[in-house]
Coordinates of C-alpha atoms in Angstrom, one line a residue:
X5 CA -39.4 49.9 36.2
X6 CA -39.8 50.2 40.1
X7 CA -36.6 50.1 42.1
X8 CA -37.7 47.0 44.0
X9 CA -38.1 45.1 40.7
X10 CA -34.7 46.2 39.5
X11 CA -33.2 45.0 42.8
X12 CA -34.9 41.6 42.5
X13 CA -33.6 41.2 38.9
X14 CA -30.1 42.3 39.9
X15 CA -30.1 39.9 42.9
X16 CA -31.2 37.0 40.7
X17 CA -28.5 37.8 38.2
X18 CA -25.9 37.9 41.0
X19 CA -27.0 34.6 42.5
X20 CA -27.0 33.0 39.0
X21 CA -23.5 34.3 38.3
X22 CA -22.2 33.1 41.7
X23 CA -23.8 29.6 41.2
X24 CA -22.4 29.4 37.7
X25 CA -18.9 30.4 39.0
X26 CA -19.0 27.8 41.8
X27 CA -20.2 25.1 39.3
X28 CA -17.4 26.0 36.9
X29 CA -14.8 25.9 39.7
X30 CA -16.0 22.5 40.9
X31 CA -15.9 21.1 37.4
X32 CA -12.6 22.7 36.6
X33 CA -10.8 21.4 39.5
X34 CA -11.4 17.8 38.7
X35 CA -9.2 15.1 40.3
X36 CA -6.3 14.3 38.0
X37 CA -4.0 11.2 38.5
X38 CA -0.4 11.8 39.3
X39 CA 0.8 10.2 36.0
X40 CA -0.9 12.8 33.9
X41 CA 1.8 15.4 33.3
X42 CA -0.1 18.4 31.9
X43 CA -2.7 18.5 34.7
X44 CA -4.0 22.0 34.2
X45 CA -4.2 21.6 30.5
X46 CA -6.1 18.4 31.1
X47 CA -8.6 20.3 33.3
X48 CA -9.1 23.0 30.7
X49 CA -9.8 20.5 28.0
X50 CA -12.1 18.5 30.3
X51 CA -14.0 21.7 31.1
X52 CA -14.3 22.5 27.4
X53 CA -16.1 19.2 26.9
X54 CA -18.5 20.0 29.7
X55 CA -19.3 23.4 28.3
X56 CA -19.7 22.0 24.9
X57 CA -22.3 19.5 26.2
X58 CA -24.1 22.2 28.2
X59 CA -24.5 24.3 25.0
X60 CA -25.7 21.3 23.1
X61 CA -28.5 20.9 25.6
X62 CA -29.6 24.5 25.0
X63 CA -29.4 24.0 21.3
X64 CA -31.6 20.9 21.6
X65 CA -34.2 22.8 23.6
X66 CA -34.5 25.2 20.7
X67 CA -34.0 22.4 18.1
X68 CA -31.3 24.4 16.3
X69 CA -29.6 21.5 14.6
X70 CA -32.1 18.7 15.3
X71 CA -34.4 17.2 17.9
X72 CA -31.8 15.2 19.9
X73 CA -28.9 16.2 22.0
X74 CA -26.6 14.0 20.0
X75 CA -27.5 15.7 16.7
X76 CA -27.0 19.2 18.2
X77 CA -23.7 18.2 19.9
X78 CA -22.3 16.7 16.7
X79 CA -23.4 19.6 14.5
X80 CA -22.2 22.3 17.0
X81 CA -18.8 20.6 17.3
X82 CA -18.4 20.6 13.5
X83 CA -19.5 24.2 13.3
X84 CA -16.9 25.3 15.8
X85 CA -13.9 23.6 14.2
X86 CA -11.4 25.3 11.9
X87 CA -12.1 25.2 8.2
X88 CA -10.8 22.0 6.6
X89 CA -7.8 22.5 4.3
X90 CA -8.8 20.5 1.2
X91 CA -5.7 21.1 -0.9
X92 CA -2.1 22.3 -0.3
X93 CA 1.4 21.4 -1.4
X94 CA 1.4 18.2 0.7
X95 CA -2.1 16.6 0.6
X96 CA -5.1 16.8 -1.6
X97 CA -8.5 15.9 -0.2
X98 CA -11.7 14.9 -2.1
X99 CA -15.2 14.0 -0.9
X100 CA -16.2 10.7 -2.5
X101 CA -18.7 7.8 -2.1
X102 CA -17.7 4.2 -1.6
X103 CA -20.6 1.7 -1.9
X104 CA -23.0 4.5 -1.1
X105 CA -21.0 5.6 2.0
X106 CA -19.6 9.1 2.2
X107 CA -15.8 9.2 2.6
X108 CA -13.1 11.8 2.7
X109 CA -10.0 10.7 0.7
X110 CA -6.6 12.2 1.5
X111 CA -3.9 11.6 -1.0
X112 CA -0.2 12.6 -0.5
X113 CA 1.3 14.8 -3.2
X114 CA 5.0 14.4 -2.6
X115 CA 5.2 10.6 -2.5
X116 CA 8.7 9.5 -1.5
X117 CA 8.0 5.8 -1.6
X118 CA 9.5 4.2 -4.6
X119 CA 6.6 2.0 -5.7
X120 CA 3.7 2.1 -8.0
X121 CA 0.5 1.6 -6.0
X122 CA 0.3 3.2 -2.6
X123 CA -0.7 1.7 0.8
X124 CA -3.9 3.0 2.4
X125 CA -5.5 3.3 5.8
X126 CA -9.3 3.4 6.3
X127 CA -10.1 5.4 9.4
X128 CA -13.2 5.2 11.5
X129 CA -13.6 8.2 13.8
X130 CA -14.5 8.1 17.5
X131 CA -17.4 9.7 19.3
X132 CA -19.3 7.0 20.9
X133 CA -21.3 6.2 17.7
X134 CA -23.2 9.4 18.2
X135 CA -20.7 12.2 17.6
X136 CA -17.8 12.9 15.2
X137 CA -17.4 13.1 11.4
X138 CA -14.7 12.9 8.8
X139 CA -14.7 16.8 9.0
X140 CA -14.1 16.9 12.7
X141 CA -11.2 14.4 12.3
X142 CA -9.9 16.1 9.2
X143 CA -6.7 17.6 10.7
X144 CA -5.7 14.2 12.2
X145 CA -6.4 12.0 9.2
X146 CA -4.9 14.6 6.9
X147 CA -1.7 14.6 9.0
X148 CA -1.6 10.8 9.0
X149 CA -1.7 10.9 5.2
X150 CA 1.2 13.3 5.0
X151 CA 3.3 11.4 7.7
X152 CA 2.7 7.9 6.3
X153 CA 2.8 9.0 2.6
X154 CA -0.3 6.8 2.2
X155 CA -3.8 7.3 1.1
X156 CA -6.1 7.8 4.1
X157 CA -9.9 7.2 3.7
X158 CA -12.0 8.7 6.5
X159 CA -15.4 7.1 6.7
X160 CA -18.6 9.0 7.5
X161 CA -20.6 6.1 8.9
X162 CA -24.2 6.9 10.0
X163 CA -24.7 7.9 13.6
X164 CA -27.0 6.9 16.4
X165 CA -29.7 7.5 17.6
X166 CA -31.0 8.1 14.1
X167 CA -29.2 4.9 12.9
X168 CA -28.9 2.1 15.3
X169 CA -26.7 -1.1 15.5
X170 CA -25.5 -2.5 13.2
X171 CA -25.6 0.5 10.8
X172 CA -22.2 1.9 11.8
X173 CA -20.4 -1.4 11.4
X174 CA -22.2 -2.1 8.1
X175 CA -21.3 1.3 6.7
X176 CA -17.7 0.9 7.8
X177 CA -17.5 -2.6 6.3
X178 CA -19.0 -1.6 2.9
X179 CA -16.6 1.3 2.5
X180 CA -13.6 -0.9 3.3
X181 CA -14.8 -3.6 0.9
X182 CA -15.1 -1.0 -1.9
X183 CA -11.5 0.1 -1.4
X184 CA -10.2 -3.5 -1.2
X185 CA -12.0 -4.4 -4.5
X186 CA -11.3 -1.1 -6.3
X187 CA -8.0 0.1 -4.8
X188 CA -6.1 0.3 -8.1
X189 CA -8.6 2.9 -9.4
X190 CA -7.3 5.2 -6.7
X191 CA -3.7 4.1 -7.1
X192 CA -4.0 1.9 -3.9
X193 CA -2.5 -1.5 -3.5
X194 CA -5.2 -3.9 -2.2
X195 CA -2.6 -6.0 -0.4
X196 CA -1.4 -3.0 1.7
X197 CA -4.6 -1.7 3.2
X198 CA -5.3 -1.3 7.0
X199 CA -8.2 -0.2 9.1
X200 CA -7.9 2.1 12.1
X201 CA -10.0 3.9 14.6
X202 CA -10.1 5.5 18.0
X203 CA -12.6 4.6 20.8
X204 CA -15.9 3.6 19.1
X205 CA -13.9 3.7 15.8
X206 CA -11.5 1.1 17.3
X207 CA -14.5 -1.2 17.9
X208 CA -15.5 -0.7 14.2
X209 CA -11.9 -1.4 13.1
X210 CA -11.8 -4.7 14.9
X211 CA -15.3 -5.7 13.8
X212 CA -14.6 -4.8 10.2
X213 CA -11.3 -6.7 10.3
X214 CA -13.1 -9.9 11.4
X215 CA -15.9 -9.5 8.8
X216 CA -13.5 -8.9 6.0
X217 CA -11.5 -12.0 7.0
X218 CA -14.8 -14.0 6.9
X219 CA -15.4 -13.1 3.3
X220 CA -12.9 -15.2 1.3
X221 CA -13.7 -13.4 -2.0
X222 CA -12.2 -10.1 -0.6
X223 CA -8.5 -9.5 -0.1
X224 CA -7.6 -9.6 3.6
X225 CA -6.5 -6.5 5.4
X226 CA -2.8 -6.1 6.3
X227 CA -3.2 -4.1 9.5
X228 CA -5.8 -3.2 12.2
X229 CA -5.1 -0.2 14.4
X230 CA -7.0 0.4 17.6
X231 CA -6.5 3.6 19.6
X232 CA -8.0 3.2 23.2
X233 CA -10.8 1.0 21.8
X234 CA -14.1 -0.1 23.4
X235 CA -14.2 -3.8 22.6
X236 CA -16.7 -5.5 24.9
X237 CA -19.9 -5.1 27.0
X238 CA -19.4 -8.1 29.3
X239 CA -17.0 -6.8 32.0
X240 CA -17.1 -3.2 32.9
X241 CA -15.7 -3.9 36.4
X242 CA -12.2 -4.8 35.3
X243 CA -9.1 -3.4 37.0
X244 CA -8.9 -0.3 34.7
X245 CA -12.5 0.6 35.6
X246 CA -11.8 0.3 39.4
X247 CA -8.6 2.2 39.2
X248 CA -10.2 4.9 37.0
X249 CA -13.0 5.4 39.6
X250 CA -10.4 5.6 42.4
X251 CA -8.4 8.3 40.6
X252 CA -11.2 10.4 39.1
X253 CA -14.1 9.5 41.3
X254 CA -17.1 8.3 39.3
X255 CA -17.8 11.5 37.4
X256 CA -14.4 12.9 36.4
X257 CA -12.0 12.4 33.6
X258 CA -12.6 12.2 29.9
X259 CA -14.8 9.1 29.9
X260 CA -16.5 7.4 32.9
X261 CA -17.8 3.9 33.0
X262 CA -21.4 5.0 32.9
X263 CA -20.7 7.3 29.9
X264 CA -19.0 4.5 28.0
X265 CA -21.9 2.3 28.6
X266 CA -24.4 5.0 27.7
X267 CA -22.8 5.6 24.3
X268 CA -23.1 1.9 23.5
X269 CA -26.7 1.8 24.8
X270 CA -27.6 4.7 22.5
X271 CA -26.0 2.8 19.6
X272 CA -28.0 -0.3 20.5
X273 CA -31.3 1.0 21.8
X274 CA -31.6 4.6 20.7
X275 CA -34.3 6.4 22.7
X276 CA -35.9 3.1 23.9
X277 CA -37.9 3.2 27.2
X278 CA -35.5 0.4 28.3
X279 CA -32.4 2.7 27.9
X280 CA -31.9 3.6 31.5
X281 CA -32.5 0.1 32.8
X282 CA -30.0 -1.2 30.2
X283 CA -27.4 1.2 31.2
X284 CA -27.9 0.3 34.9
X285 CA -27.6 -3.4 34.1
X286 CA -24.4 -3.1 32.2
X287 CA -22.8 -0.5 34.5
X288 CA -23.4 -2.7 37.5
X289 CA -21.3 -5.4 35.8
X290 CA -24.2 -7.8 35.9
X291 CA -24.1 -9.2 32.4
X292 CA -22.1 -12.4 32.8
X293 CA -20.7 -14.7 35.5
X294 CA -18.8 -18.0 35.2
X295 CA -22.1 -19.7 35.9
X296 CA -24.2 -17.8 33.3
X297 CA -21.7 -17.6 30.5
X298 CA -18.7 -19.8 30.9
X299 CA -18.0 -19.6 27.2
X300 CA -17.2 -15.9 27.0
X301 CA -16.2 -15.0 30.6
X302 CA -12.7 -16.4 30.1
X303 CA -12.0 -13.8 27.4
X304 CA -12.7 -10.8 29.8
X305 CA -11.2 -12.3 33.0
X306 CA -9.6 -9.8 35.3
X307 CA -6.6 -12.1 35.7
X308 CA -5.6 -11.4 32.1
X309 CA -4.6 -7.9 33.1
X310 CA -0.8 -7.9 34.0
X311 CA 0.0 -7.3 37.7
X312 CA 2.0 -4.1 37.0
X313 CA -1.2 -2.5 35.6
X314 CA -3.2 -3.1 38.8
X315 CA -1.4 -0.3 40.8
X316 CA -1.2 -2.7 43.8
X317 CA -4.9 -2.5 44.4
X318 CA -6.8 -5.4 46.0
X319 CA -9.4 -5.5 43.3
X320 CA -11.3 -8.4 44.8
X321 CA -12.5 -6.2 47.6
X322 CA -13.7 -3.4 45.4
X323 CA -15.9 -5.3 43.0
X324 CA -19.5 -4.3 42.9
X325 CA -22.3 -6.7 43.8
X326 CA -24.3 -8.0 40.9
X327 CA -27.7 -6.5 40.2
X328 CA -29.4 -9.0 37.9
X329 CA -32.3 -8.1 35.7
X330 CA -33.5 -11.4 34.2
X331 CA -36.2 -9.9 32.1
X332 CA -33.9 -7.4 30.5
X333 CA -31.2 -10.0 30.0
X334 CA -33.8 -12.2 28.3
X335 CA -34.9 -9.4 26.0
X336 CA -31.4 -8.0 25.1
X337 CA -29.1 -11.0 25.9
X338 CA -28.3 -11.5 22.2
X339 CA -26.5 -8.2 22.0
X340 CA -23.9 -9.4 24.5
X341 CA -23.2 -12.5 22.3
X342 CA -22.6 -10.4 19.2
X343 CA -18.9 -10.0 18.2
X344 CA -19.8 -6.9 16.1
X345 CA -20.4 -5.2 19.5
X346 CA -17.8 -7.2 21.5
X347 CA -15.0 -8.2 19.0
X348 CA -13.0 -9.7 21.9
X349 CA -15.5 -12.6 22.1
X350 CA -15.4 -13.6 18.4
X351 CA -15.5 -17.3 17.8
X352 CA -12.0 -17.4 16.3
X353 CA -9.2 -14.9 15.9
X354 CA -7.2 -17.1 13.5
X355 CA -6.0 -15.3 10.4
X356 CA -6.8 -11.8 11.6
X357 CA -4.4 -9.1 10.4
X358 CA -1.5 -7.8 12.5
X359 CA -2.8 -5.5 15.3
X360 CA -1.4 -2.3 16.7
X361 CA -3.3 -1.5 19.9
X362 CA -2.8 1.7 21.9
X363 CA -4.1 2.0 25.5
X364 CA -3.6 4.5 28.4
X365 CA -3.3 3.8 32.1
X366 CA -5.9 6.5 32.9
X367 CA -8.6 5.2 30.7
X368 CA -11.4 3.0 32.0
X369 CA -11.4 1.2 28.7
X370 CA -7.7 0.2 28.9
X371 CA -8.4 -3.4 29.7
X372 CA -10.6 -3.9 26.6
X373 CA -7.3 -3.5 24.7
X374 CA -5.6 -5.9 27.0
X375 CA -8.3 -8.6 26.6
X376 CA -8.1 -8.2 22.8
X377 CA -4.4 -8.5 22.6
X378 CA -4.4 -11.6 24.8
X379 CA -6.9 -13.3 22.5
X380 CA -4.9 -12.4 19.4
X381 CA -1.7 -13.7 20.9
X382 CA -3.3 -16.9 21.9
X383 CA -4.4 -17.4 18.3
X384 CA -0.9 -16.7 17.0
X385 CA -1.8 -13.3 15.5
X386 CA 0.9 -10.6 15.7
X387 CA -0.1 -7.9 18.1
X388 CA 1.8 -4.8 19.0
X389 CA 0.5 -3.3 22.2
X390 CA 1.6 0.1 23.5
X391 CA 0.3 1.3 26.8
X392 CA 1.1 4.9 27.9
X393 CA 1.5 5.4 31.6
X394 CA 0.3 9.0 31.4
X395 CA -2.2 8.2 28.7
X396 CA -6.0 8.8 28.8
X397 CA -9.1 8.5 26.7
X398 CA -9.1 11.1 23.9
X399 CA -5.4 11.9 24.2
X400 CA -4.7 11.8 20.4
X401 CA -4.2 15.3 18.7
X402 CA -7.4 15.0 16.6
X403 CA -7.8 18.8 16.1
X404 CA -5.3 20.5 18.3
X405 CA -1.9 19.3 19.5
X406 CA -2.7 19.6 23.2
X407 CA -1.0 16.8 24.9
X408 CA 2.6 15.5 24.7
X409 CA 1.5 11.9 25.4
X410 CA -1.0 12.1 22.5
X411 CA 1.7 13.4 20.1
X412 CA 4.0 10.6 21.2
X413 CA 1.2 8.0 20.6
X414 CA 0.7 9.4 17.1
X415 CA 4.4 9.5 16.3
X416 CA 5.0 6.0 17.6
X417 CA 2.2 4.6 15.4
X418 CA 3.5 6.5 12.4
X419 CA 7.0 5.1 12.9
X420 CA 5.6 1.6 13.1
X421 CA 3.2 1.9 10.2
X422 CA 5.8 3.4 7.9
X423 CA 7.8 0.3 8.0
X424 CA 4.8 -2.1 7.9
X425 CA 2.3 -0.9 5.3

């Protein structure tokens, strides 16, 4: 090869390497709020998510695991994870099928509870309705089984964009119904079953709890556990969103406002041509006003957020202007009225099971948990709300025990649930 050609190739490689290094440094040194203690670890994990997504785009180009980025991201993540421990001296795990829904059932081997039938927790994994699986959450759900000395059922509900709303909530409900009706066949007490989930799984837990309540022929759940849940589409300009943008800028952290909306949009619309316009509409906080929807706006009012969680910010001056799209609202308005997508606007909360809700100050979705707790309390439903000052979206130790605040959140929940279930 001529020397000039080699020089051009070497120069191109050098420029690419420098650009890649600069990009990595920019992404790595993301803004981190002062209340997050393990700042550099947070940056490392955040960078890992970015790299994972970048690789998923490459895999999608070559259609390694499927034709969509979501399929490749989910499959690549599962491929990277440690091998699941299916059986040891503490927990045995089996793959089963409840009402046609694949589930992973963890059972404790050394039960210390002096009773016949065991309590159970049905878990719905997070991942924005497009990622995650019972396999990727296996270390966490297995650990819950051992800590709680309870049966834990991890549900493999079908994912978007291949399966759109309401498939995920329907799968989750059917699996839960099966356990409630057939619990004794697994040595489970139907009167001591709870549902739980993180992020998108928290939405599923709340939606399933309501649907089970509305079917009188099924035993009611005893507990609903929501870890940093997404619970509504109507107000994405609440104090936690404004504070999040101020701390992380609009692109940093573990979950931005636009990312949160885009996951829900994928679950609702898939690859529809209206996808981008829908994300723009919801992200601009244009869905409801006191004039357009007086019935539901009161449930997501900024004034419901306690003063001490506003960080002294004058939120009224930082609100975004509305950018209405009447045609889009007319076409998709029914989604904003559906409690299976926004459990916080359900017609009634009366009779719902006790709730344990975990939020973090550095999570744009924090106020979704606040709105839900306020509605439960107004209905006389027992609600235990724990907000972590240094908490953030994704803090739970799902695979690796990275963050002290996540370990504390898990341990606090285990301590509560041991005495409740």
